[in-house]
Amino acid sequence: MGRHEHVLTVGVEEEFLLTDPGTGAPAPKNTQVAAAARQIGIDLQLELTSCQVETSSSVHCDIGELLTELRTSRRRVAACAVDHDARLLAVAVPPTVPEGYPVTDTPRYQRIAHTFGMLAHEQGLCGCHVHIGVPDRETAVLVSNHVRPWLPVLLAMTANSAIYRGFESGYASWRSILWRRWPSAGPPPFFASLGDYDSIVAMMRSSGSILDNKMVYWDVRPSESFPTVEIRVSDIPATAEESALLAALIRGLVGTGLRSIAQHEAAPAVSGELLRAAYWNAAHSGLDGNGLDLVDGIVVPQHELMGRLVEHVEPALRECGDHTFVTAAIAALYARGNGARRQVQALRARGEIADVVAELGRATLEGCG
């Protein structure tokens, strides 16, 4: 994973659930944990509900260095949580029955809660957002069209929300199903241009379905804060290595898309209906079962889809020096299972939700020292 010239930059944001160390229930302690993190030089972002915090990595060119930072960040933030009688879990929905999801007390979040009602009060959903540096917003919009067909594969890979309110949800990524209730969430449309994107966003804002541009929750979007394209399809991965794997694959997809744009190659015109169907399959089955190859229009096993994704982005992976890491990390992922598979196996062993929480705790800090 050496350095290469002209490598696309990458940054990762990870959302975590704060839980009671005894019961595993969501713990509304984000302000306390964020204050403790600030004292050791970590700037945590507060999320919509007060049982969540978000970390933001530095900007990286090397995936190995990104992985090191993700592991260090998880370890240090977990220690801050312990100091305030809480436990940090990389899990996309609370596995235990919550008493509620208090909304974080900021003017913007309170306004969202007032406008969107129970959507805001039934949150506690944790994802992972990957930022890839691009020249401008126009490029970010155009590259999203090339990334669209592969989003379900990334969702299946990172699925980490199989257990909800003490029961098997029947889905590997129940977060994905819940998240799409928001009017601006889920698969991004196919955009003809930046003007097309901006006009749709302006209409949504005028209609009240979003309050500001930061509420554009599509799974690919031009970032409102950074000169990047932001991909936000995934659950929070169970391990830091899986987050780094996700980042490497997304960088490969963006690099491949940029090359196609430069060569004036059209993005696959995947219909919204087929994309939603592929999302459902990915959320339902995760790494297991079948998925939809949206480029060739056929149904194939999810593991074969993963292989097709790697083949699609292989030149970009090799250019960045990521190919060896990606192939090894995927092999390890299939050997141990993603978060969803780990959760289900832990619950079925004895039927104890405490075993699920314990397994999630181990995975959160796996490899973090």
Tab-separated table of C-alpha atoms in Angstrom, residues 17 19 23 69 114 131 179 202-203 261 294 326 330 356:
chain	number	residue	atom	x	y	z
A	17	LEU	CA	-24.004	4.117	19.212
A	19	THR	CA	-24.926	2.214	25.086
A	23	THR	CA	-28.058	-3.464	29.488
A	69	GLU	CA	-6.228	6.235	12.269
A	114	HIS	CA	-40.458	19.426	15.143
A	131	HIS	CA	-15.485	11.195	1.050
A	179	TRP	CA	-33.430	5.058	6.790
A	202	ALA	CA	-34.280	23.393	-4.760
A	203	MET	CA	-37.743	21.945	-5.386
A	261	ILE	CA	-16.093	10.464	-17.707
A	294	LEU	CA	-27.347	-3.998	-12.461
A	326	VAL	CA	-8.696	-5.261	-0.762
A	330	ILE	CA	-12.503	-9.421	1.459
A	356	VAL	CA	-25.026	-9.917	20.701
